[in-house]
Each structure stands twice: as structure tokens, then as C-alpha cells.
Amino acid sequence: MSKRAYEMLILDEEFWNSRYENGYTGWDLGSPSPPLYQYLCQIESKEIEVLIPGAGNGYEVVAALELGIKNVHLLDIALTPIVQFLKSNPLFPKSQVHHQDFFDHEGKYDLILEQTFFCALDPSLRSSYAKKMHHLLKPAGKLVGVLFDREFAGGPPLGGTAKEYQAYFLPYFKIEKFEPCYNSVGPRKGSELFMIMKRLDV
């Protein structure tokens, strides 16, 4: 398979729908990621606009709602997890659900949460990811999340190193925190980085 064909595959809705429908969802923790949940718990302003791209089953979305953060948006290219999320959360505003390719999405957010979305993209798209995140954030907005600090055979997921990742983000963000994650779930202990990055005016 050519590199371009692989890029298109991992951006393809049917590919991801198939993963959900067949239970190939090893990234799915079944609950909010502890690092992201603890970050959400520390947010004082409940009026902020939040985007969670590649949100899947939306555990972090539900957690944000339960913490009083109502303006949280779910985005995923796959329809299957969105349908399941809406069945489980029928009162969730449809206007805050986006069945869409991340790179086609438009909006402005105070906070974007990253949880196993970056690692689903081909590395050739990482610079575009950083640029798009900058575009979607309001001035002084933040990108917060976890990235894998390891390599994988095949993929997705696709890993890397802190030094590599930072090179993508430095043109667009001030790095406030980029360090080994101390509160990962058991299977991911020692293999995650926690990041907090503030949008630069560039």
C-alpha cells in the first residue's frame, strides 16, 4: 500500500466505523482518561467552549458535562460511535455534535482536548494537525492532552517522542507543560506524555 493510500485509509470514515462495529477499539478506556479528567476538574470557568476531536464514545464529553461544562463539542469522522453516544445521551445538544473530518471543521474554542486522536493520524499529517489546532483555538486558547511516548509496530496507533512532537507544535504554541504523565491508566503507565500548550499569535 502506498503512503498516500495509507493516509487516506486512516482518514476514511468506513475504516473507523468498521473498527467500532467489530470491536477493534483497543484505545477505548471505557471511561475518561484520568489525566484529562483531573484537568477538567481544575477548570473554574464553566462557560468555556471545548472541542474534543476524535471523541469516539465521548467519555470526556460526559465527564465535562457532569462537571458543569456545558459548551463541550464532540467531533468524530465515524458515525457509529456518535450514534451510540446520542442514544446514551439523548438530551445532548445536536448542535454540539460534529460528524466530520477534523481538517474540515470550523469553529473557535477556548480549550481542545487531545486523547488518542493525534496517534490515529499518519505522521505526515502532524504538522497540519498542529496548524489546524492553532486555527481552531481562540487567542490564548489551550491544547491539552496526552500523547504516546513510545513507538508501535504498524498502526494506528502511531507513536513517537517528545522531541519530535514539540517540533510540530513550537511554531504555533507556547509549551507550558510537556512531561511524562504520572496518572496514566495501568496499561499506559510509562508510555504517555501530558501536554498543556497555549496558542501563540502568529
Coordinates of N, CA, C and O in Angstrom, one line a residue, residues 99-202:
H99 N -20.3 15.3 13.0 CA -19.8 14.1 12.3 C -19.1 14.7 11.1 O -19.7 15.0 10.0
Q100 N -17.7 14.7 11.2 CA -17.0 15.5 10.3 C -15.5 15.1 10.3 O -15.0 14.7 11.4
D101 N -14.8 15.3 9.2 CA -13.3 15.2 9.2 C -12.8 16.4 10.0 O -13.2 17.6 9.8
F102 N -11.9 16.2 10.9 CA -11.3 17.2 11.7 C -10.8 18.4 10.9 O -11.0 19.6 11.2
F103 N -10.1 18.1 9.8 CA -9.5 19.1 9.0 C -10.5 20.0 8.2 O -10.1 21.0 7.7
D104 N -11.8 19.5 8.2 CA -12.8 20.3 7.6 C -13.6 21.2 8.6 O -14.4 22.0 8.2
H105 N -13.4 20.9 9.9 CA -14.2 21.6 10.9 C -13.8 23.0 11.1 O -12.6 23.4 10.9
E106 N -14.8 23.9 11.3 CA -14.6 25.3 11.6 C -15.3 25.6 12.9 O -16.3 25.1 13.2
G107 N -14.6 26.4 13.7 CA -15.2 26.9 15.0 C -14.1 27.5 15.8 O -12.9 27.5 15.3
K108 N -14.4 28.1 16.9 CA -13.4 28.7 17.8 C -13.6 28.3 19.2 O -14.7 28.4 19.7
Y109 N -12.6 27.8 19.8 CA -12.7 27.2 21.1 C -11.6 27.7 22.1 O -10.5 28.1 21.7
D110 N -12.0 27.7 23.4 CA -11.1 28.1 24.5 C -10.1 26.9 24.8 O -9.0 27.2 25.2
L111 N -10.6 25.7 24.6 CA -9.9 24.5 25.0 C -10.1 23.4 24.0 O -11.3 23.2 23.7
I112 N -9.1 22.7 23.6 CA -9.2 21.5 22.8 C -8.5 20.4 23.6 O -7.4 20.5 24.0
L113 N -9.2 19.3 23.8 CA -8.6 18.1 24.5 C -8.2 17.1 23.5 O -8.9 16.7 22.6
E114 N -7.0 16.6 23.7 CA -6.4 15.5 22.8 C -6.3 14.2 23.6 O -5.7 14.1 24.6
Q115 N -7.0 13.2 23.0 CA -7.0 11.9 23.6 C -7.1 10.8 22.5 O -8.1 10.6 21.9
T116 N -5.9 10.2 22.1 CA -5.8 9.2 21.1 C -6.3 9.6 19.7 O -6.7 8.8 18.9
F117 N -6.3 10.9 19.4 CA -6.6 11.4 18.1 C -5.4 11.6 17.3 O -5.2 11.1 16.1
F118 N -4.4 12.3 17.9 CA -3.1 12.5 17.2 C -2.5 11.2 16.7 O -2.0 11.1 15.6
C119 N -2.6 10.2 17.6 CA -1.9 8.9 17.3 C -2.6 8.1 16.2 O -2.1 7.1 15.7
A120 N -3.8 8.6 15.8 CA -4.6 7.9 14.7 C -4.2 8.5 13.3 O -4.6 7.9 12.3
L121 N -3.5 9.6 13.3 CA -3.2 10.2 12.1 C -1.8 9.8 11.6 O -0.9 9.6 12.4
D122 N -1.6 9.7 10.3 CA -0.3 9.4 9.7 C 0.6 10.5 10.1 O 0.2 11.7 10.1
P123 N 1.9 10.2 10.5 CA 2.8 11.2 10.9 C 3.0 12.4 9.9 O 3.3 13.5 10.2
S124 N 2.7 12.1 8.6 CA 2.8 13.2 7.6 C 1.8 14.3 7.8 O 1.9 15.4 7.2
L125 N 0.8 14.0 8.6 CA -0.3 15.0 8.8 C -0.1 15.7 10.2 O -0.9 16.6 10.5
R126 N 1.0 15.5 10.9 CA 1.2 16.1 12.2 C 1.4 17.6 12.2 O 0.9 18.3 13.0
S127 N 2.1 18.1 11.2 CA 2.3 19.5 11.0 C 1.0 20.2 10.7 O 0.6 21.2 11.3
S128 N 0.2 19.5 9.9 CA -1.2 20.1 9.6 C -2.1 20.0 10.8 O -2.9 20.9 11.0
Y129 N -1.9 19.0 11.6 CA -2.7 18.9 12.8 C -2.4 20.1 13.7 O -3.3 20.7 14.3
A130 N -1.1 20.4 13.9 CA -0.7 21.5 14.8 C -1.3 22.8 14.3 O -1.8 23.6 15.1
K131 N -1.1 23.0 13.0 CA -1.6 24.2 12.4 C -3.1 24.4 12.5 O -3.7 25.5 12.8
K132 N -3.9 23.3 12.3 CA -5.3 23.3 12.4 C -5.8 23.6 13.9 O -6.7 24.3 14.1
M133 N -5.1 23.0 14.8 CA -5.4 23.2 16.2 C -5.2 24.7 16.5 O -6.1 25.3 17.2
H134 N -4.2 25.3 16.0 CA -3.9 26.7 16.2 C -5.1 27.5 15.6 O -5.6 28.5 16.3
H135 N -5.6 27.1 14.5 CA -6.7 27.8 13.8 C -8.0 27.7 14.6 O -8.8 28.7 14.6
L136 N -8.2 26.6 15.2 CA -9.5 26.3 15.9 C -9.5 27.0 17.3 O -10.6 27.1 17.8
L137 N -8.4 27.3 17.8 CA -8.4 27.9 19.2 C -8.5 29.4 19.1 O -8.0 30.1 18.2
K138 N -9.2 30.0 20.1 CA -9.3 31.4 20.3 C -8.0 31.9 20.8 O -7.1 31.1 21.3
P139 N -7.7 33.2 20.7 CA -6.5 33.8 21.3 C -6.3 33.4 22.7 O -7.3 33.4 23.5
A140 N -5.2 32.9 23.1 CA -4.8 32.4 24.4 C -5.5 31.1 24.7 O -5.4 30.6 25.9
G141 N -6.2 30.4 23.7 CA -6.7 29.1 23.9 C -5.7 28.1 24.2 O -4.5 28.3 23.8
K142 N -6.1 26.9 24.7 CA -5.1 25.9 25.1 C -5.5 24.5 24.4 O -6.6 24.2 24.3
L143 N -4.4 23.8 24.1 CA -4.5 22.5 23.6 C -3.9 21.6 24.8 O -2.7 21.8 25.1
V144 N -4.7 20.7 25.3 CA -4.3 19.9 26.5 C -4.6 18.4 26.1 O -5.6 18.1 25.6
G145 N -3.7 17.6 26.5 CA -3.9 16.2 26.3 C -2.8 15.3 26.6 O -1.8 15.7 27.2
V146 N -2.9 14.1 26.1 CA -1.9 13.0 26.3 C -1.4 12.5 24.9 O -2.3 12.3 24.0
L147 N -0.2 12.2 24.8 CA 0.4 11.6 23.6 C 1.2 10.4 24.0 O 1.8 10.4 25.1
F148 N 1.3 9.4 23.1 CA 2.1 8.2 23.4 C 3.6 8.6 23.3 O 4.1 9.1 22.3
D149 N 4.3 8.2 24.3 CA 5.8 8.3 24.3 C 6.4 7.0 24.0 O 7.2 6.5 24.8
R150 N 6.1 6.4 22.9 CA 6.6 5.1 22.5 C 6.3 4.9 21.0 O 5.6 5.7 20.4
E151 N 7.0 3.9 20.5 CA 6.7 3.5 19.1 C 5.8 2.3 19.0 O 5.8 1.5 20.0
F152 N 5.1 2.1 17.9 CA 4.2 1.0 17.7 C 4.6 0.3 16.4 O 5.0 1.0 15.5
A153 N 4.5 -1.0 16.4 CA 4.6 -1.8 15.2 C 3.4 -1.6 14.3 O 2.3 -1.9 14.8
G154 N 3.5 -1.1 13.1 CA 2.3 -1.0 12.3 C 1.5 0.2 12.8 O 2.0 1.3 13.1
G155 N 0.2 0.1 12.9 CA -0.6 1.1 13.4 C -1.8 1.4 12.5 O -1.9 0.8 11.4
P156 N -2.7 2.3 12.9 CA -2.7 3.0 14.1 C -2.9 2.1 15.3 O -3.5 1.1 15.2
P157 N -2.5 2.6 16.5 CA -1.9 3.9 16.8 C -0.5 4.1 16.3 O 0.2 3.1 16.1
L158 N -0.1 5.3 16.2 CA 1.3 5.7 15.7 C 1.9 6.6 16.8 O 1.3 7.5 17.2
G159 N 3.1 6.2 17.2 CA 3.7 6.9 18.3 C 4.8 7.8 17.9 O 4.9 8.3 16.7
G160 N 5.7 8.1 18.8 CA 6.8 9.0 18.6 C 7.5 9.4 19.9 O 7.3 8.8 20.9
T161 N 8.2 10.5 19.8 CA 8.9 11.0 21.0 C 8.6 12.5 21.3 O 8.1 13.2 20.4
A162 N 8.9 12.9 22.5 CA 8.6 14.3 22.9 C 9.3 15.3 22.0 O 8.7 16.3 21.6
K163 N 10.5 15.0 21.7 CA 11.3 15.9 20.9 C 10.7 16.1 19.5 O 10.6 17.2 19.0
E164 N 10.3 15.0 19.0 CA 9.6 15.0 17.6 C 8.3 15.8 17.7 O 8.1 16.7 16.9
Y165 N 7.5 15.5 18.7 CA 6.2 16.2 18.8 C 6.4 17.7 19.0 O 5.6 18.5 18.3
Q166 N 7.3 18.1 19.8 CA 7.4 19.5 20.1 C 7.8 20.3 18.9 O 7.4 21.5 18.7
A167 N 8.5 19.7 18.0 CA 8.9 20.4 16.7 C 7.7 20.8 15.9 O 7.7 21.8 15.2
Y168 N 6.6 20.0 16.0 CA 5.4 20.3 15.2 C 4.7 21.5 15.9 O 4.1 22.3 15.2
F169 N 4.7 21.5 17.2 CA 3.9 22.5 17.9 C 4.5 23.8 18.2 O 3.8 24.9 18.3
L170 N 5.9 23.9 18.2 CA 6.6 25.1 18.6 C 6.3 26.3 17.7 O 6.2 27.5 18.2
P171 N 6.0 26.1 16.4 CA 5.7 27.3 15.6 C 4.3 28.0 16.0 O 4.1 29.1 15.6
Y172 N 3.5 27.2 16.7 CA 2.1 27.7 16.9 C 1.7 27.8 18.4 O 0.7 28.5 18.7
F173 N 2.5 27.3 19.3 CA 2.1 27.2 20.7 C 3.3 27.5 21.6 O 4.5 27.2 21.3
K174 N 2.9 28.1 22.8 CA 3.9 28.2 23.9 C 3.7 26.9 24.7 O 2.5 26.6 25.2
I175 N 4.7 26.2 24.9 CA 4.6 24.9 25.7 C 4.7 25.2 27.2 O 5.7 25.7 27.7
E176 N 3.6 25.0 27.9 CA 3.5 25.2 29.3 C 3.9 24.0 30.1 O 4.4 24.0 31.2
K177 N 3.6 22.8 29.5 CA 3.9 21.5 30.2 C 4.0 20.5 29.1 O 3.2 20.4 28.2
F178 N 5.0 19.7 29.1 CA 5.2 18.6 28.2 C 6.1 17.6 28.9 O 7.4 17.7 28.8
E179 N 5.5 16.7 29.6 CA 6.3 15.8 30.5 C 5.7 14.5 30.7 O 4.5 14.3 30.3
P180 N 6.4 13.5 31.2 CA 5.8 12.2 31.4 C 4.6 12.3 32.3 O 4.5 13.0 33.3
C181 N 3.6 11.5 31.9 CA 2.3 11.5 32.6 C 2.4 10.6 33.9 O 2.8 9.5 33.8
Y182 N 2.0 11.2 35.0 CA 2.2 10.5 36.3 C 0.9 9.7 36.6 O 0.9 8.8 37.5
N183 N -0.2 10.0 35.9 CA -1.5 9.4 36.3 C -2.2 8.7 35.2 O -3.4 8.7 35.1
S184 N -1.4 8.0 34.3 CA -1.9 7.2 33.3 C -2.7 6.0 33.8 O -2.4 5.6 35.0
V185 N -3.6 5.4 33.0 CA -4.1 4.1 33.4 C -3.1 3.1 33.4 O -2.0 3.2 32.7
G186 N -3.3 2.0 34.1 CA -2.3 1.0 34.3 C -1.6 0.5 33.0 O -0.3 0.6 32.9
P187 N -2.3 0.1 32.0 CA -1.6 -0.4 30.7 C -0.8 0.7 30.0 O 0.1 0.3 29.2
R188 N -1.0 2.0 30.3 CA -0.3 3.0 29.6 C 0.8 3.7 30.5 O 1.4 4.6 30.1
K189 N 1.0 3.2 31.7 CA 1.9 3.8 32.6 C 3.3 3.8 32.0 O 3.8 2.7 31.5
G190 N 4.0 4.9 32.0 CA 5.4 5.0 31.5 C 5.4 5.2 30.0 O 6.5 5.2 29.4
S191 N 4.3 5.3 29.3 CA 4.3 5.4 27.9 C 3.4 6.6 27.4 O 3.0 6.7 26.2
E192 N 3.1 7.6 28.3 CA 2.3 8.7 27.9 C 3.0 10.0 28.3 O 3.7 10.1 29.4
L193 N 2.8 11.0 27.5 CA 3.2 12.4 27.9 C 2.0 13.3 28.1 O 1.0 13.2 27.3
F194 N 2.0 14.1 29.1 CA 0.9 15.1 29.3 C 1.4 16.4 28.8 O 2.5 16.9 29.1
M195 N 0.5 17.1 28.1 CA 0.9 18.4 27.5 C -0.2 19.5 27.8 O -1.4 19.2 27.8
I196 N 0.3 20.7 28.0 CA -0.5 21.9 28.1 C 0.2 22.9 27.2 O 1.3 23.3 27.5
M197 N -0.5 23.4 26.2 CA 0.1 24.3 25.3 C -0.9 25.5 25.0 O -2.0 25.3 24.8
K198 N -0.3 26.7 25.0 CA -1.1 27.9 24.8 C -0.9 28.4 23.4 O 0.3 28.5 23.0
R199 N -2.0 28.8 22.8 CA -1.9 29.3 21.4 C -1.1 30.6 21.3 O -1.3 31.5 22.1
L200 N -0.2 30.6 20.3 CA 0.6 31.8 20.1 C -0.1 32.7 19.0 O -0.8 32.2 18.2
D201 N 0.1 34.0 19.1 CA -0.4 34.9 18.0 C 0.6 34.9 16.9 O 1.7 35.6 17.0
V202 N 0.4 34.1 15.8 CA 1.4 34.0 14.8 C 0.7 34.3 13.4 O -0.5 34.3 13.3

